[in-house]
Coordinates of C-alpha atoms in Angstrom, one line a residue:
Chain A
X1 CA 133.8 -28.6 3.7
X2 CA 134.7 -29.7 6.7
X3 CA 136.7 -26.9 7.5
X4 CA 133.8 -24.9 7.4
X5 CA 131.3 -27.0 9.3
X6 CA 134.0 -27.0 11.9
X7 CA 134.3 -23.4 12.1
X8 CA 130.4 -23.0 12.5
X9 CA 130.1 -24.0 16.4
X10 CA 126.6 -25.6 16.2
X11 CA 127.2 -27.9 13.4
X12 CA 129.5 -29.4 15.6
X13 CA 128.2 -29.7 18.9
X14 CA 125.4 -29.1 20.7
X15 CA 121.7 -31.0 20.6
X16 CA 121.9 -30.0 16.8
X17 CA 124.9 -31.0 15.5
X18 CA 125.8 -33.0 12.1
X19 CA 126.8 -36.4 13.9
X20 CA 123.4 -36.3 15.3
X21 CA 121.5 -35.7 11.8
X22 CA 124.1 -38.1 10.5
X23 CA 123.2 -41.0 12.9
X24 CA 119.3 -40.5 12.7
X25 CA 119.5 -40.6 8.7
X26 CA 121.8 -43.8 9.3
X27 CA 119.0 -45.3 11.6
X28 CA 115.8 -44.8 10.2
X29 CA 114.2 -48.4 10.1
X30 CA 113.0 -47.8 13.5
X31 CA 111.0 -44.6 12.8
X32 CA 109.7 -46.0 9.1
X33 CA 108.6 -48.9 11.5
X34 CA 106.8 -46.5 13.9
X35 CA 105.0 -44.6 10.9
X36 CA 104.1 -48.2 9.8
X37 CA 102.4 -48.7 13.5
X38 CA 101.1 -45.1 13.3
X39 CA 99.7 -45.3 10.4
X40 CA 97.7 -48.8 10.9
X41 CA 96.6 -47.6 14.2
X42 CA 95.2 -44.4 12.8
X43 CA 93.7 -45.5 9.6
X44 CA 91.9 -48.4 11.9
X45 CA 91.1 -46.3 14.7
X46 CA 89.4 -44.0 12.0
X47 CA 87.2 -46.8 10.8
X48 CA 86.4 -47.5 14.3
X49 CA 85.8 -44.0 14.9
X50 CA 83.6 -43.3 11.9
X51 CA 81.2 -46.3 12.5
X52 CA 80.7 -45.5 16.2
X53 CA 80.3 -41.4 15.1
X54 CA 77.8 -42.8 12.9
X55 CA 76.1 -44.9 15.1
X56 CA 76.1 -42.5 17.8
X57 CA 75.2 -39.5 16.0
X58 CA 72.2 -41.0 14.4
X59 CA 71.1 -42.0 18.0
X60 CA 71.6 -38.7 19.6
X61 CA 69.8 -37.3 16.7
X62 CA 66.7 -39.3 16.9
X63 CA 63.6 -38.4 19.0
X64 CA 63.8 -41.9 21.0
X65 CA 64.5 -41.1 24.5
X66 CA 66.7 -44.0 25.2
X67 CA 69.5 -44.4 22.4
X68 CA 69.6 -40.4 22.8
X69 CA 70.6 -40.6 26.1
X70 CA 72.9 -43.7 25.6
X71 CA 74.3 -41.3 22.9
X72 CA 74.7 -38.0 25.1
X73 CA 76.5 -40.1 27.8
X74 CA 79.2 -41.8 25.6
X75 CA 79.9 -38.5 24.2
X76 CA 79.8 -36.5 27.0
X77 CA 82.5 -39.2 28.5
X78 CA 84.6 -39.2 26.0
X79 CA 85.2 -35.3 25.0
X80 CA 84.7 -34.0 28.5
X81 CA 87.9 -36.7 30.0
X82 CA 91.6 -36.9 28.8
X83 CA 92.5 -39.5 25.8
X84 CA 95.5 -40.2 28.1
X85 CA 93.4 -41.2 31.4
X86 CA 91.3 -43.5 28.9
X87 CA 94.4 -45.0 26.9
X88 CA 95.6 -45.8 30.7
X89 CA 92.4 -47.3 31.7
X90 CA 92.4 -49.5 29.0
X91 CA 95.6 -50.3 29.5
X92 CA 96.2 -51.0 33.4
X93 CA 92.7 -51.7 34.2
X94 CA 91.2 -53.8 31.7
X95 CA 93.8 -56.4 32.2
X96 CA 93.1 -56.4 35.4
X97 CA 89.6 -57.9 35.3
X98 CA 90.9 -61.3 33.9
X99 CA 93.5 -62.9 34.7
X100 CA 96.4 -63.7 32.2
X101 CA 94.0 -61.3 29.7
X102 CA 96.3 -59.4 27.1
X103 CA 95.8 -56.6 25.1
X104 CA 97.8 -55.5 22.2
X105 CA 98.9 -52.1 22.6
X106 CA 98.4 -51.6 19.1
X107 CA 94.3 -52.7 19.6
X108 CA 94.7 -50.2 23.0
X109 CA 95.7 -47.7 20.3
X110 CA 92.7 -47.8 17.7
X111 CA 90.1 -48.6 21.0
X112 CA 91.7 -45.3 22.3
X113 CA 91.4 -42.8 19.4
X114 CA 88.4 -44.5 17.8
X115 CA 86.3 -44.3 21.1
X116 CA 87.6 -40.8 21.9
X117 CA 87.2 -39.4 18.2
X118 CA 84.1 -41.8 17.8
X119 CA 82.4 -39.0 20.1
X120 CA 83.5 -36.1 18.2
X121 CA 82.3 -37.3 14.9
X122 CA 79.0 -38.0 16.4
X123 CA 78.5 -34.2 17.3
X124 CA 79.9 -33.7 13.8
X125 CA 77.2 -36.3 12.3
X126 CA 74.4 -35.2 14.6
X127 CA 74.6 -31.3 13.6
X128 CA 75.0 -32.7 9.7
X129 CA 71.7 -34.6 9.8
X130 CA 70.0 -31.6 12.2
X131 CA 71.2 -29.4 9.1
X132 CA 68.9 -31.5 6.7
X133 CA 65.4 -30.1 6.9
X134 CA 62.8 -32.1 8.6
X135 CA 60.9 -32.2 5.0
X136 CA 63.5 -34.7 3.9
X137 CA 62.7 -36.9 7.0
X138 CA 59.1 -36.8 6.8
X139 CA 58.8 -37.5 2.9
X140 CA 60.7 -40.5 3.3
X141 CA 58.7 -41.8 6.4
X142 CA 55.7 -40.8 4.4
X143 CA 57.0 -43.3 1.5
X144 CA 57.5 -45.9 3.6
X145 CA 61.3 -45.8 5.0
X146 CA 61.8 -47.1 8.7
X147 CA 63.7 -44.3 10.2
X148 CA 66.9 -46.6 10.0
X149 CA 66.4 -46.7 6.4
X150 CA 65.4 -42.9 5.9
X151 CA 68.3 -41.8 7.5
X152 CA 70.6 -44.0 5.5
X153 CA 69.0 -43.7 1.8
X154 CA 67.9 -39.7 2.5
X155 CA 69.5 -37.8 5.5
X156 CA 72.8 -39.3 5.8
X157 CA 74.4 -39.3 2.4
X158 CA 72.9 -35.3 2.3
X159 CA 75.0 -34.8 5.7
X160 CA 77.9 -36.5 4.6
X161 CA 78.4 -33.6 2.3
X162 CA 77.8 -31.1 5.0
X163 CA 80.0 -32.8 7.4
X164 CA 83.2 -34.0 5.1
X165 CA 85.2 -30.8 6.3
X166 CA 84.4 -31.2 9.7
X167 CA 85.2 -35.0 9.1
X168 CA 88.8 -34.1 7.9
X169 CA 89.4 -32.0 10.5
X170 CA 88.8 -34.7 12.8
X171 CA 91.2 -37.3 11.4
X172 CA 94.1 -34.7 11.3
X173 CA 93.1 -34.7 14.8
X174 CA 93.0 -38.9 15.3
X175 CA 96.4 -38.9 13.7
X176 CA 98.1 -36.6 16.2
X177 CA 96.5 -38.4 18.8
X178 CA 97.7 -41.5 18.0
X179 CA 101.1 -40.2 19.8
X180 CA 99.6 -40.7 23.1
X181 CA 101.2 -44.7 22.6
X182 CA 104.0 -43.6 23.1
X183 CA 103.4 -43.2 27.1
X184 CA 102.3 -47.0 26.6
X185 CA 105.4 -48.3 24.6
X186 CA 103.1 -48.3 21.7
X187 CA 105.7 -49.2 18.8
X188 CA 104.6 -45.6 17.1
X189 CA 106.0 -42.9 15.1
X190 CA 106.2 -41.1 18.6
X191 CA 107.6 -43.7 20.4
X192 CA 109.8 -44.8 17.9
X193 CA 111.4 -41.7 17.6
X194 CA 111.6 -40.8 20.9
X195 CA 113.0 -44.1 21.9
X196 CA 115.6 -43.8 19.7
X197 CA 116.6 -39.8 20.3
X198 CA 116.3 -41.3 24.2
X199 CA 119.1 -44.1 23.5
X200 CA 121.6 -41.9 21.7
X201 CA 120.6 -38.0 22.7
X202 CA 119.7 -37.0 19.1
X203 CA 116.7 -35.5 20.4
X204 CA 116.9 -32.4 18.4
X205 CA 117.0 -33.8 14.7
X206 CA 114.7 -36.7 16.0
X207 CA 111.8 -35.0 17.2
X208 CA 111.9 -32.7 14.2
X209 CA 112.2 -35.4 11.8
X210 CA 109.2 -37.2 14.0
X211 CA 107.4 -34.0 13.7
X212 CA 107.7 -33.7 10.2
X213 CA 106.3 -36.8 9.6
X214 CA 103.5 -36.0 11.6
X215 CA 103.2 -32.9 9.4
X216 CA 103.3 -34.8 6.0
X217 CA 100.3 -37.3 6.9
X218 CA 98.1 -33.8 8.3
X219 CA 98.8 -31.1 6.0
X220 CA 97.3 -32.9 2.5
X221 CA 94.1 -33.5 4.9
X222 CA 94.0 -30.1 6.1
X223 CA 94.6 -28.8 2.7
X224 CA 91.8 -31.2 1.4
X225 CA 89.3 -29.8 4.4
X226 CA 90.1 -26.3 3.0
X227 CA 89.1 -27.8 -0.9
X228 CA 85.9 -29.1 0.8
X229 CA 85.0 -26.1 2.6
X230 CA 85.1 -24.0 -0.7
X231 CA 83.4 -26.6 -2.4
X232 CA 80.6 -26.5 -0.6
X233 CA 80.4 -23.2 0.1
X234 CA 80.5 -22.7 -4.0
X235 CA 78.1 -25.2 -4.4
X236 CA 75.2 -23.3 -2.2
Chain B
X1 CA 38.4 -46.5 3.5
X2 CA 39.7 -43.7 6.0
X3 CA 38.3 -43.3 9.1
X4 CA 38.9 -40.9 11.7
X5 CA 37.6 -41.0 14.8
X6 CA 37.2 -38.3 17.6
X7 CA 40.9 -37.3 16.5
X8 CA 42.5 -34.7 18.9
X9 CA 45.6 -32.8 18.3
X10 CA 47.4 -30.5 21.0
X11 CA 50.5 -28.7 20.2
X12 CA 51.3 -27.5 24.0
X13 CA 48.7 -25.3 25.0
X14 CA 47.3 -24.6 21.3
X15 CA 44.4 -27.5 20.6
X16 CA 45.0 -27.8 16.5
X17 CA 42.2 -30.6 16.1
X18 CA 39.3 -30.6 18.2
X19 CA 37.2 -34.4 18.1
X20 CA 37.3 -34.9 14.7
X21 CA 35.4 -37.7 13.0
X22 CA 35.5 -38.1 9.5
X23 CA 35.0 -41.2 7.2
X24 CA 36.1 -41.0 3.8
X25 CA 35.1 -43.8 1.5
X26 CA 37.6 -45.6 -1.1
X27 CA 37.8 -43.7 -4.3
X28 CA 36.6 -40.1 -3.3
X29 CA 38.1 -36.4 -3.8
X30 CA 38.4 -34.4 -1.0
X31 CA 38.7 -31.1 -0.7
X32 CA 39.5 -29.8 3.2
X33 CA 39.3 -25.9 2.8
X34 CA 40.1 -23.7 5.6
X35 CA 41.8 -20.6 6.4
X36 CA 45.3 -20.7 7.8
X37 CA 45.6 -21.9 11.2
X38 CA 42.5 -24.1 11.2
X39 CA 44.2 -27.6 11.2
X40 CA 43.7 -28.5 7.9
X41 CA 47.1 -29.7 7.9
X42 CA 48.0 -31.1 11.2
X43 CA 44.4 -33.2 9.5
X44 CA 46.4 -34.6 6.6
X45 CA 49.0 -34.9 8.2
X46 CA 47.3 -37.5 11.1
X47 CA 46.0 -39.7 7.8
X48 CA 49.7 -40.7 7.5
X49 CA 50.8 -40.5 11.1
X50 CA 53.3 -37.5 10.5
X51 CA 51.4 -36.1 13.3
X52 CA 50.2 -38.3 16.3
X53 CA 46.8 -37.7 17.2
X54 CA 46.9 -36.8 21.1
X55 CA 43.9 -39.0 21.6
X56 CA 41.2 -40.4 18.8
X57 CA 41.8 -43.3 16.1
X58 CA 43.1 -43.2 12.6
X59 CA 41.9 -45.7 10.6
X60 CA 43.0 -47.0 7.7
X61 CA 41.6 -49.5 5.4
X62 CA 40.9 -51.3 8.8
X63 CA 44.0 -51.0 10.5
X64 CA 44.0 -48.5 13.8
X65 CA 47.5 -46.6 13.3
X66 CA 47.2 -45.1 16.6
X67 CA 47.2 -48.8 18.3
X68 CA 50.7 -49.8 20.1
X69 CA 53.3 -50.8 17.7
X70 CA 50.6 -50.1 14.9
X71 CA 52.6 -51.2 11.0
X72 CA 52.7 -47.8 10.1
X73 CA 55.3 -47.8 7.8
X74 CA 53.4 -51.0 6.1
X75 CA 50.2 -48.6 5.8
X76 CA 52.3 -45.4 4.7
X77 CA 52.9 -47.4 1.8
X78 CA 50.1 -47.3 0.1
X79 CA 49.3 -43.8 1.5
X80 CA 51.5 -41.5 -0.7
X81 CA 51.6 -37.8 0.0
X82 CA 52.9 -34.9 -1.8
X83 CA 54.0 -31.9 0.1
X84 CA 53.7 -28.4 -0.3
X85 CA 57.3 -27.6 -0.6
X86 CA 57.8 -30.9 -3.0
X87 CA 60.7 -32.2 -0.4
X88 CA 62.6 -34.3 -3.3
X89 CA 65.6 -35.6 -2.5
X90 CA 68.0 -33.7 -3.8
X91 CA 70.5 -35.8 -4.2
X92 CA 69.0 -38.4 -6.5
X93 CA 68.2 -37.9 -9.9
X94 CA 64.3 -36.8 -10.5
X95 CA 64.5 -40.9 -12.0
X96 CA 65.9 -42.0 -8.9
X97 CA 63.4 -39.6 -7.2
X98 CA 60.3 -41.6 -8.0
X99 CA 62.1 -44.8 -8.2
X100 CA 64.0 -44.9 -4.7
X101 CA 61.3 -45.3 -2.6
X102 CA 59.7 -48.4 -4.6
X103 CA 63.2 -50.5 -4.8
X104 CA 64.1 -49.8 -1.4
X105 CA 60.9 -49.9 0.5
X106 CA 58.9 -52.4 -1.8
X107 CA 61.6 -54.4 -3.0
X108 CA 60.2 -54.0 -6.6
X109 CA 63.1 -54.9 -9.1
X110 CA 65.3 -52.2 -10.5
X111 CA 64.7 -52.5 -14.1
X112 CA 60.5 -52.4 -13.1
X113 CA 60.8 -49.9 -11.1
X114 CA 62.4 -47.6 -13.6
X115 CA 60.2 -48.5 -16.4
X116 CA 56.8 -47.1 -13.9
X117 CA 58.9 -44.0 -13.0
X118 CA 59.7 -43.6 -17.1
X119 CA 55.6 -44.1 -17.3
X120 CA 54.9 -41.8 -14.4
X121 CA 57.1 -39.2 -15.1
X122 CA 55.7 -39.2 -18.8
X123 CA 52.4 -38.7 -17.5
X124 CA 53.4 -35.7 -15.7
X125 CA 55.1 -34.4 -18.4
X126 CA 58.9 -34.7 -16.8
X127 CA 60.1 -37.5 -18.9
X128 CA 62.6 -35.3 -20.7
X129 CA 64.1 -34.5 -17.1
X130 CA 64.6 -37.9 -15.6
X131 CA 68.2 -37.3 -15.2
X132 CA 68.5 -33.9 -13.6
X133 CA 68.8 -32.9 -10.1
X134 CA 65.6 -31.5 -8.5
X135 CA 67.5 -28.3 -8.1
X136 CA 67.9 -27.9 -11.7
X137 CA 64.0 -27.9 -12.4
X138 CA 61.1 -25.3 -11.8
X139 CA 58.9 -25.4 -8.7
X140 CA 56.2 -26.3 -11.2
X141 CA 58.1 -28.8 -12.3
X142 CA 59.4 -30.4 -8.9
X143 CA 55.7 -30.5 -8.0
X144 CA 55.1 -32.6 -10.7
X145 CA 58.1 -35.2 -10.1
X146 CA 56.7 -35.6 -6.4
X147 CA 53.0 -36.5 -7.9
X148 CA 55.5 -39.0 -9.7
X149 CA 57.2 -40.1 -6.9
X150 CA 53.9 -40.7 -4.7
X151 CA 51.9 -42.5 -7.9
X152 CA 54.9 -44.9 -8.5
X153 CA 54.2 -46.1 -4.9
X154 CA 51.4 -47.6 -6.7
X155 CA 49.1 -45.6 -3.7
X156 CA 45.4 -46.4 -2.9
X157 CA 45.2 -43.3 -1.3
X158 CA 47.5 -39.8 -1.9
X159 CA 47.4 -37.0 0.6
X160 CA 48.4 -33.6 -0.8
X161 CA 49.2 -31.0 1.5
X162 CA 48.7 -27.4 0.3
X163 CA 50.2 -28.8 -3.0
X164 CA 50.6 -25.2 -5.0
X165 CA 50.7 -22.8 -2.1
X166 CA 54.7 -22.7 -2.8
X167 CA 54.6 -22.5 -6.7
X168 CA 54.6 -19.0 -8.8
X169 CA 51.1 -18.3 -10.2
X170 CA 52.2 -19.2 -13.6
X171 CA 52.8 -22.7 -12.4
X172 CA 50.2 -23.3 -10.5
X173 CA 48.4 -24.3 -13.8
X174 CA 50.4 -26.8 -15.0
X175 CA 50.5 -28.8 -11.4
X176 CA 46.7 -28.6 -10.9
X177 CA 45.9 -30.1 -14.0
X178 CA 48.2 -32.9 -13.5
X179 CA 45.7 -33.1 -10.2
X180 CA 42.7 -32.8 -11.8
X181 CA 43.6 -36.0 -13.8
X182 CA 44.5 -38.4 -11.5
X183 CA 41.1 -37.4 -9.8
X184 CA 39.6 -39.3 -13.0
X185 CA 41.0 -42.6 -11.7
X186 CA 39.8 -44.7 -8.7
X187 CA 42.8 -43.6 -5.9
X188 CA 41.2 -41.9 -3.6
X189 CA 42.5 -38.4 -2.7
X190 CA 42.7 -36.0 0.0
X191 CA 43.6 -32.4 -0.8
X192 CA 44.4 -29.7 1.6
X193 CA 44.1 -26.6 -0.8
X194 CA 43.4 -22.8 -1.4
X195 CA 42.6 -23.6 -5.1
X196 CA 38.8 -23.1 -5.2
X197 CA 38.7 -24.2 -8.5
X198 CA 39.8 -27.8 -8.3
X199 CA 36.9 -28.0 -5.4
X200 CA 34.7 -27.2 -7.9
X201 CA 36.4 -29.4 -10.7
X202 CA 37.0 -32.5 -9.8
X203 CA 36.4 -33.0 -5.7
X204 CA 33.4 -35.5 -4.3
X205 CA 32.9 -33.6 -0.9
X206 CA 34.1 -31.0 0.7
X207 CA 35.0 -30.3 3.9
X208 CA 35.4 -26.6 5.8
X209 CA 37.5 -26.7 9.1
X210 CA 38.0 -23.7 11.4
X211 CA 39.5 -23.5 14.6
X212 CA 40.2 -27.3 14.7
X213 CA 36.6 -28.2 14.1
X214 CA 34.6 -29.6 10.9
X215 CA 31.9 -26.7 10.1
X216 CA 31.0 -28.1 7.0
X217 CA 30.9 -31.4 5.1
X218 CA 29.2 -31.9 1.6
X219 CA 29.0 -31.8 -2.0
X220 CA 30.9 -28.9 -3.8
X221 CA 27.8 -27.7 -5.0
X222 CA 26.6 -27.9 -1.0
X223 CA 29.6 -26.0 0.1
X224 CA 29.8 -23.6 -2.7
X225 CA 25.8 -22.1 -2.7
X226 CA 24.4 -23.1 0.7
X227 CA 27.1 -23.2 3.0
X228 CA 25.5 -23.4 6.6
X229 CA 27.5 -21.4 8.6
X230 CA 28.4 -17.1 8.6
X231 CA 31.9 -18.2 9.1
X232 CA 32.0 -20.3 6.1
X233 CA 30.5 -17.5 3.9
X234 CA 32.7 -15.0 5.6
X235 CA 35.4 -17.3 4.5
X236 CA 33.8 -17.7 1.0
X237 CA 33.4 -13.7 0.5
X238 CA 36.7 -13.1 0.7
X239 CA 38.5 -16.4 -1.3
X240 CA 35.6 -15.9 -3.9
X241 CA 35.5 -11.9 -4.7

């Protein structure tokens, strides 16, 4: 066996040889540790994310003048500027203001991707809930609902349907993002990996590996925005 | 006891209501006839603040919904409507239909609220429905769970917009009659209809807008045989041939 491998050149050396698949398998407490990180940052951030889309997208829907514009700005912000200039501002600056005030990157992290995909889920929510006639709207003022309450007994759970796919989509996207951490020594999948492929120069297997992983947690989501996509087109 | 008083109603440059006073008393039927375009509508639909007068005062059982930071929602409770394209919710059940509204926005327990819906929705003849989706029933039949919807509301007053204009003509029937008998109880009703026949059945007054303005106002009887105006009997000669 070893014969062989020896006889096939990149097996041996180069950026993907054996030794170097060997050592990552032999190390991988630091990258389960980083998926660990990425996965609480992400699943966090998403909550975060989802209630400020929410929030947000009902307000950028309404007629009211004010929470509309409140709404335009915070999404205009946050889609139209990098995630990494805002992960660095919350990072360097915010400190700044207080002295001796600390941050755990790991908040940094959800703060970061919710706020950033907080904004695209509120366009998401905001074309859902424009999708639902304005007969829904006005029958449930006309029984009595304050808009609040129309929009969260009548419009929203009819949007919610409309904008699950859209919704997936957008977590796939959160969970990539989280990588951006890894700029700020985050203690993610990213960083993780590429501290360790860094240390040793197993960057080949590592990133691949890293990227895998990062494949496993998107593709059931992306396969399950697909599912909801046919779904609701079947159900029309 | 609705009262409207010099009510307005611009859409940009088109004037949809022009001064309109009306007062109608607790308890009557009213018919407001009209041909399309005339306001009818954007009328009922100020009675419930769906539209907001551009100037004028609605009135309602002595509270001025047009005043700043007026308890509209308060008033709307008692001032059910039923619109012309039925606007369930398609997501609830037709039982959760007419009861959402009443455990949400009244606070009325569960278990009472569903035992009214049962009794509405029995009324209208939909009891055997109660657990379908609005999507699964007939227009005729959707119309009905909305008359449902607005009488478990317990409503002094129901507003009904142009109620059958969406149904087939084979249903018509079925929801007008459901109509005609509420009009035997005391809740007083405002109808926006093309259905000359429940003017003549069961309404106290009607009224005739054109053009944003009130051209007549009487008894059915009034309306029907000695309308005032030519465009009323213009109007007349060609819903009536």
């Amino acid at each position: 066996m070893s014969e062989l491998i020896g006889r096939i050149g990149f097996l041996q050396e180069g950026p993907f040889a054996v030794a170097r698949w060997q050592a990552l398998f032999g190390n991988m407490e630091q990258l389960w540790q980083g998926l660990l990180v990425t996965l609480q940052v992400a699943s966090l951030g998403l909550a975060l994310a989802l209630a400020l889309g929410v929030v947000f997208g009902v307000m950028s829907s309404s007629t009211w003048r004010l929470p509309c514009a409140i709404a335009r700005v915070y999404v205009e912000f946050f889609q139209n500027t990098p995630l990494l200039v805002q992960v660095f501002m919350i990072f360097n600056v915010i400190p700044m203001l207080s002295k001796g005030m600390f941050i755990p990157v790991m908040v940094i992290g959800v703060i970061g991707v919710g706020m950033y995909h907080g904004a695209y889920i509120s366009e998401v929510v905001r074309a859902g809930i424009q999708s639902i006639g304005s007969g829904q709207l006005e029958a449930g003022l006309s029984q009595g609902f304050s808009y609040v309450g129309t929009m969260r007994h009548i419009i929203i759970p009819q949007a919610m349907r409309i904008v699950l796919p859209p919704l997936t989509n957008q977590a796939v996207n959160l969970i990539k993002n989280t990588s951006v951490l890894a700029v700020i020594a985050g203690g993610d999948l990213m960083y993780a990996g590429d501290s360790f492929a860094g240390r040793h120069g197993h960057y080949g297997p590592t990133y691949i590996v890293v990227g895998m992983l990062y494949f496993f947690m998107c593709f059931p989501l992306a396969v399950l925005t697909r599912r909801l996509e046919e779904r609701l087109r079947a159900g029309e | 006891m609705i009262e409207l008083v010099d009510v307005s109603k611009h859409f940009g440059s088109l004037q949809a209501l022009k001064n309109i006073n009306l007062k109608i008393p607790s308890g009557q039927k009213i018919v407001i006839i009209g041909p399309s375009g005339s306001g009818k509508s954007t009328l009922i639909r100020c009675i419930n603040m769906l539209e907001k007068p551009s100037s004028g005062q609605v009135i309602v059982d002595g509270v001025d919904l047009t005043a700043h930071r007026a308890p509209v929602a308060k008033v709307r409770q008692s001032v059910a409507m039923v619109f012309q394209q039925f606007n369930l919710y398609p997501h609830k059940t037709v039982l959760e239909n007419v009861s959402l509204a009443p455990i949400v926005v009244k606070g009325v327990p569960k278990a009472e609220a569903t035992e009214s819906a049962m009794k509405y929705l029995e009324r209208v003849g939909i009891k055997g429905h109660a657990d379908k989706y609005p999507a699964q029933l007939s227009g005729g039949q959707q119309q009905r769970v909305a008359i449902a919807r607005a009488l478990n509301m317990h409503p002094k007053v129901m507003l009904f917009d142009e109620p059958t204009s969406a149904l087939d003509p084979e249903m018509i029937q079925e929801v007008l009659e459901v109509i005609i008998d509420l009009a035997t109880g005391g809740i007083t009703m405002v109808v926006v209809t093309h259905e000359m026949g429940f003017a003549k059945e069961a309404a106290d007054r009607v009224v005739f807008i054109d053009e944003g303005q009130i051209l007549e106002d009487g008894t059915p009887e009034h309306f029907f045989e000695a309308p005032q105006h030519d465009r009323t009997k213009l109007f007349l000669s060609k819903i009536l041939r």
